[in-house]
mmCIF file with all atom_site columns, C-alpha atoms in Angstrom:
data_model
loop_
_atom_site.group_PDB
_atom_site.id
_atom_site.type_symbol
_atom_site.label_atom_id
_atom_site.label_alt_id
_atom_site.label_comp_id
_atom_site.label_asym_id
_atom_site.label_entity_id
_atom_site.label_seq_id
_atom_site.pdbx_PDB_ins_code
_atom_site.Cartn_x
_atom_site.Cartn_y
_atom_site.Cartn_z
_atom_site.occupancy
_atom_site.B_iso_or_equiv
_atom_site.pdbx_formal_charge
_atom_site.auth_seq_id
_atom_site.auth_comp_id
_atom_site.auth_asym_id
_atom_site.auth_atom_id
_atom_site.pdbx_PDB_model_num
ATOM 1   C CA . UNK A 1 1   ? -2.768  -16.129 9.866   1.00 0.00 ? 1   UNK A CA 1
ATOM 2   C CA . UNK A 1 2   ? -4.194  -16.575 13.404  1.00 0.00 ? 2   UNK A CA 1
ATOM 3   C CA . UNK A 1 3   ? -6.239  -14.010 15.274  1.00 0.00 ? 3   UNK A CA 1
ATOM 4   C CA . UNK A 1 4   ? -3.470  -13.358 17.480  1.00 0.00 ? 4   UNK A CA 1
ATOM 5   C CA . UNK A 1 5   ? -0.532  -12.875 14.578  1.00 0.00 ? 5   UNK A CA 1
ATOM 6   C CA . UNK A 1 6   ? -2.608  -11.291 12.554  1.00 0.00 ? 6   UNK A CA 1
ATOM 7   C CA . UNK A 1 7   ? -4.038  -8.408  15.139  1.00 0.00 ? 7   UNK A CA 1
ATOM 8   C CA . UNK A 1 8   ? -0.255  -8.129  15.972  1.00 0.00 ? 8   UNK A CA 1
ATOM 9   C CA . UNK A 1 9   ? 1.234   -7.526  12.849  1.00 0.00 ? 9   UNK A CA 1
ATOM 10  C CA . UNK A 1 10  ? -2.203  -5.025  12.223  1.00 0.00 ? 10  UNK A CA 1
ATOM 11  C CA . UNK A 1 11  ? -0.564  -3.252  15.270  1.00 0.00 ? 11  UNK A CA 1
ATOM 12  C CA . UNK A 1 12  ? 2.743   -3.275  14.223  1.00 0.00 ? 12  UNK A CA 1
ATOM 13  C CA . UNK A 1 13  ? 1.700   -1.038  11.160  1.00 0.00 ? 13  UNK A CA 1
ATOM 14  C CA . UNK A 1 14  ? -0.701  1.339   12.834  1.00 0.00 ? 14  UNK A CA 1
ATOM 15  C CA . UNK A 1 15  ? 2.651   2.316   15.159  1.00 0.00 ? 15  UNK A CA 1
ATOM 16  C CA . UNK A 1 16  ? 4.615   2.689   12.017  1.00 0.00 ? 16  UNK A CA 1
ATOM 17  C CA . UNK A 1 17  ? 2.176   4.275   10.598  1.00 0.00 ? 17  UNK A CA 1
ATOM 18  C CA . UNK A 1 18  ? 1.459   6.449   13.785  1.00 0.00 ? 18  UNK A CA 1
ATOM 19  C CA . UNK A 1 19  ? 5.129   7.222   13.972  1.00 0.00 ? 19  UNK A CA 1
ATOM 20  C CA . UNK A 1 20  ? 6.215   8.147   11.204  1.00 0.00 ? 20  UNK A CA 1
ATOM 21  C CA . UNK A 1 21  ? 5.703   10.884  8.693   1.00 0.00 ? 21  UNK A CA 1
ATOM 22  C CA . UNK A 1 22  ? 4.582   9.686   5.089   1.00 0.00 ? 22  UNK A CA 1
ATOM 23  C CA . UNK A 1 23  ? 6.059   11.415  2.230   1.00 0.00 ? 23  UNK A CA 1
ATOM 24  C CA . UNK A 1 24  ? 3.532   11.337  -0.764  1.00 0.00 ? 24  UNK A CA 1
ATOM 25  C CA . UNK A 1 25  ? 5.629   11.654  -4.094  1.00 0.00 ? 25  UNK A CA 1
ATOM 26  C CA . UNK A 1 26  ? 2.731   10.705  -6.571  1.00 0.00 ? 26  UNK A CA 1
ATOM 27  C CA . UNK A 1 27  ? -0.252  12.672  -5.808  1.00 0.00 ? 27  UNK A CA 1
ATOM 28  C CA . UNK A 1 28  ? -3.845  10.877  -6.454  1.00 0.00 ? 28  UNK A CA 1
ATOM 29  C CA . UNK A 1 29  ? -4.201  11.771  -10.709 1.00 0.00 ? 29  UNK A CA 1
ATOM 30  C CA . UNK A 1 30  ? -0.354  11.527  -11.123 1.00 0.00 ? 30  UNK A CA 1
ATOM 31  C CA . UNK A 1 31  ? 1.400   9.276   -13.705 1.00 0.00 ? 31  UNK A CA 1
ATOM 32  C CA . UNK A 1 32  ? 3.709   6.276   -13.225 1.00 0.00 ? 32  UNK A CA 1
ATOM 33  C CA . UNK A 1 33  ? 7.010   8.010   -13.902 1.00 0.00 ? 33  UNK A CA 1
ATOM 34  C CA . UNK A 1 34  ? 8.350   4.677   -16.346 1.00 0.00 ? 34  UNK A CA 1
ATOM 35  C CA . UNK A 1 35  ? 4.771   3.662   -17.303 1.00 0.00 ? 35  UNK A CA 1
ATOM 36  C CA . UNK A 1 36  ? 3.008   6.340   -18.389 1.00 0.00 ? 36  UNK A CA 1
ATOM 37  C CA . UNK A 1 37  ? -0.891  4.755   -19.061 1.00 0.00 ? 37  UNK A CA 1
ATOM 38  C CA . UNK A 1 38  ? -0.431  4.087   -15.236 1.00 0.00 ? 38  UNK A CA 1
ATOM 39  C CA . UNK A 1 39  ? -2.093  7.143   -13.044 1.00 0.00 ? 39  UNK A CA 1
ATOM 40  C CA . UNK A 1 40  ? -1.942  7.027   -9.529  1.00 0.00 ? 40  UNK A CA 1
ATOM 41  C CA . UNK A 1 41  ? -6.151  6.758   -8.034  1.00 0.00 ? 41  UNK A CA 1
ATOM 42  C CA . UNK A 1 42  ? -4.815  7.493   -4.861  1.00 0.00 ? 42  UNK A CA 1
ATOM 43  C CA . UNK A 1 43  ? -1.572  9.572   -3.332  1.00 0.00 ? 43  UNK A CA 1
ATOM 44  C CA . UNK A 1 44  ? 1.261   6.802   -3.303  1.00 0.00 ? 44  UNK A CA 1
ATOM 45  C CA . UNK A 1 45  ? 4.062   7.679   -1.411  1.00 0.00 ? 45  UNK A CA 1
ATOM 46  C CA . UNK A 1 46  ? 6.181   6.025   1.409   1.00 0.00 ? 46  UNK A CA 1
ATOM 47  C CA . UNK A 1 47  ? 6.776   6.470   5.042   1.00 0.00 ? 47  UNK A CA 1
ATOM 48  C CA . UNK A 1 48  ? 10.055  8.590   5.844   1.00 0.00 ? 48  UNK A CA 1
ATOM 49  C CA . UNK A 1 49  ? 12.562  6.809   8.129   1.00 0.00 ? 49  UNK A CA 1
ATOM 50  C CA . UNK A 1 50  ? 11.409  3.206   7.664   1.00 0.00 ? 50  UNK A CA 1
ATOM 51  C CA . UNK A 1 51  ? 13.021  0.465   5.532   1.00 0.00 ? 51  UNK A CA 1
ATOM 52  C CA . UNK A 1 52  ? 11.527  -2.036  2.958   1.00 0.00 ? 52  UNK A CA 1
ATOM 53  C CA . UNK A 1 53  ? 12.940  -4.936  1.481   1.00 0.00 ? 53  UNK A CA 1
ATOM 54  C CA . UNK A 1 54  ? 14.115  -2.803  -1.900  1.00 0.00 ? 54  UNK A CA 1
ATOM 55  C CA . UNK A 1 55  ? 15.878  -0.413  0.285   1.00 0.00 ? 55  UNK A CA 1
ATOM 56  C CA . UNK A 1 56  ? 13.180  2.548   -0.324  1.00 0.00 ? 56  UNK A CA 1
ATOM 57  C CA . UNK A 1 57  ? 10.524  3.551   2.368   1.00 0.00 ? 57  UNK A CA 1
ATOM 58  C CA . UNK A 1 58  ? 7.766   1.560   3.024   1.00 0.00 ? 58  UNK A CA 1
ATOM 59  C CA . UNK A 1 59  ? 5.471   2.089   0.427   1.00 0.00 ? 59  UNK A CA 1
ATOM 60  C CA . UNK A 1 60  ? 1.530   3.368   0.957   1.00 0.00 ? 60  UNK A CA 1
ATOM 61  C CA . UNK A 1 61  ? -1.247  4.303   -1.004  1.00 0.00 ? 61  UNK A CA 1
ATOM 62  C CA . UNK A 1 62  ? -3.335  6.976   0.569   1.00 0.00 ? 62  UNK A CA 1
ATOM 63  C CA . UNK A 1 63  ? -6.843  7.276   0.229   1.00 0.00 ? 63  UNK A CA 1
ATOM 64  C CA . UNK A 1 64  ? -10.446 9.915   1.406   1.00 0.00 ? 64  UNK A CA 1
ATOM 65  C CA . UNK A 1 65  ? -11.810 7.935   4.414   1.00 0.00 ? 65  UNK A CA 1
ATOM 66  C CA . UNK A 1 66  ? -9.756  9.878   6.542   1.00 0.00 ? 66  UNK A CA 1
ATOM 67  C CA . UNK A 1 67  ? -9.353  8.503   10.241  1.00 0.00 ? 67  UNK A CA 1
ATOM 68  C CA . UNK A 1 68  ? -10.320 4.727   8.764   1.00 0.00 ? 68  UNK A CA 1
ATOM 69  C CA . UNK A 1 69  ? -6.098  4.204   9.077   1.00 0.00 ? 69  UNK A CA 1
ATOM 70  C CA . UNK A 1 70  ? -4.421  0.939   8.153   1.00 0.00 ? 70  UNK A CA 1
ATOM 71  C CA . UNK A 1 71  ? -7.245  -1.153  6.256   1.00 0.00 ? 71  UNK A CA 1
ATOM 72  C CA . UNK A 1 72  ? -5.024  -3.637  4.828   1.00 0.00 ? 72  UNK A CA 1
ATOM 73  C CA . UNK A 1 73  ? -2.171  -3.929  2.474   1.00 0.00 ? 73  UNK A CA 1
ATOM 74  C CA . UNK A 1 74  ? -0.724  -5.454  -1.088  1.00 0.00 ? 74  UNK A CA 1
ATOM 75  C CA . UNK A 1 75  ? 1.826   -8.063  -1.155  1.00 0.00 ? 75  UNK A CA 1
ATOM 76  C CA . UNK A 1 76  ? 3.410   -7.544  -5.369  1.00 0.00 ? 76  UNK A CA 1
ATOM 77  C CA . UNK A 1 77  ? 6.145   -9.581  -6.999  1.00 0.00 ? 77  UNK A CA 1
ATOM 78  C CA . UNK A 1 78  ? 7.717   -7.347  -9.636  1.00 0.00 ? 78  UNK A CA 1
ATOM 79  C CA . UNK A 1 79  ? 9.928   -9.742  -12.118 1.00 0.00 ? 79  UNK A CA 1
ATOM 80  C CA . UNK A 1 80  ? 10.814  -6.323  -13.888 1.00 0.00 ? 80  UNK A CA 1
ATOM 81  C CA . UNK A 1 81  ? 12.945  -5.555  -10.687 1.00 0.00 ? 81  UNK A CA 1
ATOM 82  C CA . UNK A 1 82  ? 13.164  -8.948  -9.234  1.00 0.00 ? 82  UNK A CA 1
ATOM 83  C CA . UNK A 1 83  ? 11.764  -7.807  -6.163  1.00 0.00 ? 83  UNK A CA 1
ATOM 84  C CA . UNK A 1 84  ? 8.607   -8.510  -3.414  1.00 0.00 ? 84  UNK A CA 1
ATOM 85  C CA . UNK A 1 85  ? 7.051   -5.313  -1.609  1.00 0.00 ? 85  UNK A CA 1
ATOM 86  C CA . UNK A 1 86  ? 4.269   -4.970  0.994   1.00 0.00 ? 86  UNK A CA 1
ATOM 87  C CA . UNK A 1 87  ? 2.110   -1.577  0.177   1.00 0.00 ? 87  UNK A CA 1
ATOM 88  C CA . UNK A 1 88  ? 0.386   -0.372  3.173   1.00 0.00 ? 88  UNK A CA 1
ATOM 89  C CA . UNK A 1 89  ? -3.590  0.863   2.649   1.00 0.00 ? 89  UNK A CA 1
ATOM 90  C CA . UNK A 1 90  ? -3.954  3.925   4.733   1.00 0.00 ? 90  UNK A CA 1
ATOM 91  C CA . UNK A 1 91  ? -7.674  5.502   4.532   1.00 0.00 ? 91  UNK A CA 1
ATOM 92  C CA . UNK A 1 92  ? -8.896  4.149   1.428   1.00 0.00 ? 92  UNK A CA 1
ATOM 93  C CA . UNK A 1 93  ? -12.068 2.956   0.489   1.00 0.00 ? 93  UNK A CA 1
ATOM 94  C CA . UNK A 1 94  ? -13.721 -0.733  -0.826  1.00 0.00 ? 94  UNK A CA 1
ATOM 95  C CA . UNK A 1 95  ? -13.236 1.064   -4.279  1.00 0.00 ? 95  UNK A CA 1
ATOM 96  C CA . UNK A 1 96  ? -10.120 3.114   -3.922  1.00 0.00 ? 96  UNK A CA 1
ATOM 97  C CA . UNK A 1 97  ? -8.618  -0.400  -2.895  1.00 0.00 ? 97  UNK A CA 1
ATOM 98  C CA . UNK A 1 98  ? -10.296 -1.872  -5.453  1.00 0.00 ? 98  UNK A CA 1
ATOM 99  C CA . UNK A 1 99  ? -8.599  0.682   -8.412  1.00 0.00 ? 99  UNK A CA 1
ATOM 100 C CA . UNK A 1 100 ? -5.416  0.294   -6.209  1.00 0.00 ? 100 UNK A CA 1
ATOM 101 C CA . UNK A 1 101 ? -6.071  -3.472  -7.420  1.00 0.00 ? 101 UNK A CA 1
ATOM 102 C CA . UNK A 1 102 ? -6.433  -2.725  -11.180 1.00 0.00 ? 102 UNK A CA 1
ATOM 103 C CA . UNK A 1 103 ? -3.712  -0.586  -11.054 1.00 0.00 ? 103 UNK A CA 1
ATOM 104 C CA . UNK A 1 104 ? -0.951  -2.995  -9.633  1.00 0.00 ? 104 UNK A CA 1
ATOM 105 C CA . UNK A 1 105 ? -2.390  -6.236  -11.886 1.00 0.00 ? 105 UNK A CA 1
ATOM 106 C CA . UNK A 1 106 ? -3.702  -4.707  -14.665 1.00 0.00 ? 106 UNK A CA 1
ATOM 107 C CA . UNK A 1 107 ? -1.489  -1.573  -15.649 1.00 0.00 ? 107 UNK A CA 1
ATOM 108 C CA . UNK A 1 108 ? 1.356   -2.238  -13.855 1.00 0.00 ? 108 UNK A CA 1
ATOM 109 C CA . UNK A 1 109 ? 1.181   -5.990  -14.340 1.00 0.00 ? 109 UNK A CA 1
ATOM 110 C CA . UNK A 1 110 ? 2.889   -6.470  -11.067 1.00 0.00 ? 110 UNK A CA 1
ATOM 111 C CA . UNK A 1 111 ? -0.235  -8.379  -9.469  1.00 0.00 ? 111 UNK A CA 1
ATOM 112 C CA . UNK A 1 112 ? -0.948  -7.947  -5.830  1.00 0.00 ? 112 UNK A CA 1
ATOM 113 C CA . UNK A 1 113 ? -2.680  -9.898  -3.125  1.00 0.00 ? 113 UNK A CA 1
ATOM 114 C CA . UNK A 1 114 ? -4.681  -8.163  -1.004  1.00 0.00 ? 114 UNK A CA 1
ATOM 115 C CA . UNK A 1 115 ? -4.444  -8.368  2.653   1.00 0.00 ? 115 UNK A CA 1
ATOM 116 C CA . UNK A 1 116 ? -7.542  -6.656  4.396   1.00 0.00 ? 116 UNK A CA 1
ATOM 117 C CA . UNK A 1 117 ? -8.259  -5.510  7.802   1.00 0.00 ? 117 UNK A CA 1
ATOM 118 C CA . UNK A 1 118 ? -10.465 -7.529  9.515   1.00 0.00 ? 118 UNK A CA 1
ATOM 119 C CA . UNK A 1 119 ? -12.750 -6.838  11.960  1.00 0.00 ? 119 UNK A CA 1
ATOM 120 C CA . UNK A 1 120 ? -10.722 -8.677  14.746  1.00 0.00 ? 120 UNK A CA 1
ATOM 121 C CA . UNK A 1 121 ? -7.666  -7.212  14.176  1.00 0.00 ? 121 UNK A CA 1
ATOM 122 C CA . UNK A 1 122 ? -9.136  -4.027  14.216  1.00 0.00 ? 122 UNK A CA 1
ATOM 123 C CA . UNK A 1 123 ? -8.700  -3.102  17.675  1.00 0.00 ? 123 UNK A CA 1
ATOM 124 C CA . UNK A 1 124 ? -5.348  -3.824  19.594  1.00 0.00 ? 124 UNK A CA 1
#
């Protein structure tokens, strides 16, 4: 991804983001409601009036640095329900992201690849 695409598409979801009001339906502690061993480290949830590829809201997993914003995002492949998703990172921490991680590979077994922030896409 070059500089420019990537600080676009950064911008792109910190107007979503900015616009729109997320709905968290897992609270941070929460379990999984079809996977019970799975508990939520963060507030999951999904941002009201936007579309994803399954339909839904876009999905996001809230964390405590409050103000940090978009830091990055998850791109899963679930062959359970056939289906790709992008889950937005709003406010969450090197280790929230990091149990965010463990969560979607090793509980959920859904993998994820992990699309950070960086520090030139940081300001558009």
């Amino acid at each position: 991804m070059s500089d420019t695409s990537g600080a676009r598409l950064f911008g792109n979801l910190d107007k979503l983001v900015a616009t729109s009001h997320l709905v968290v339906d897992r609270p941070a502690g929460s379990r999984h409601p079809r996977v019970p061993l799975a508990v939520y480290p963060v507030d999951y949830g999904y941002l009201e009036g936007t579309v994803a590829a399954d339909g839904g809201g876009v999905d996001v997993f809230r964390g405590s640095a409050v103000g940090a914003g978009v830091v990055g995002f998850f791109v899963t492949a679930d062959r359970g329900k056939r289906d790709v998703e992008v889950k937005v990172l709003i406010d969450c921490t090197a280790g929230e992201i990091e149990r965010v991680r463990r969560l979607l590979d090793d509980v959920l077994g859904i993998g994820g690849l992990l699309v950070p922030r960086c520090v030139e896409t940081a300001t558009v």
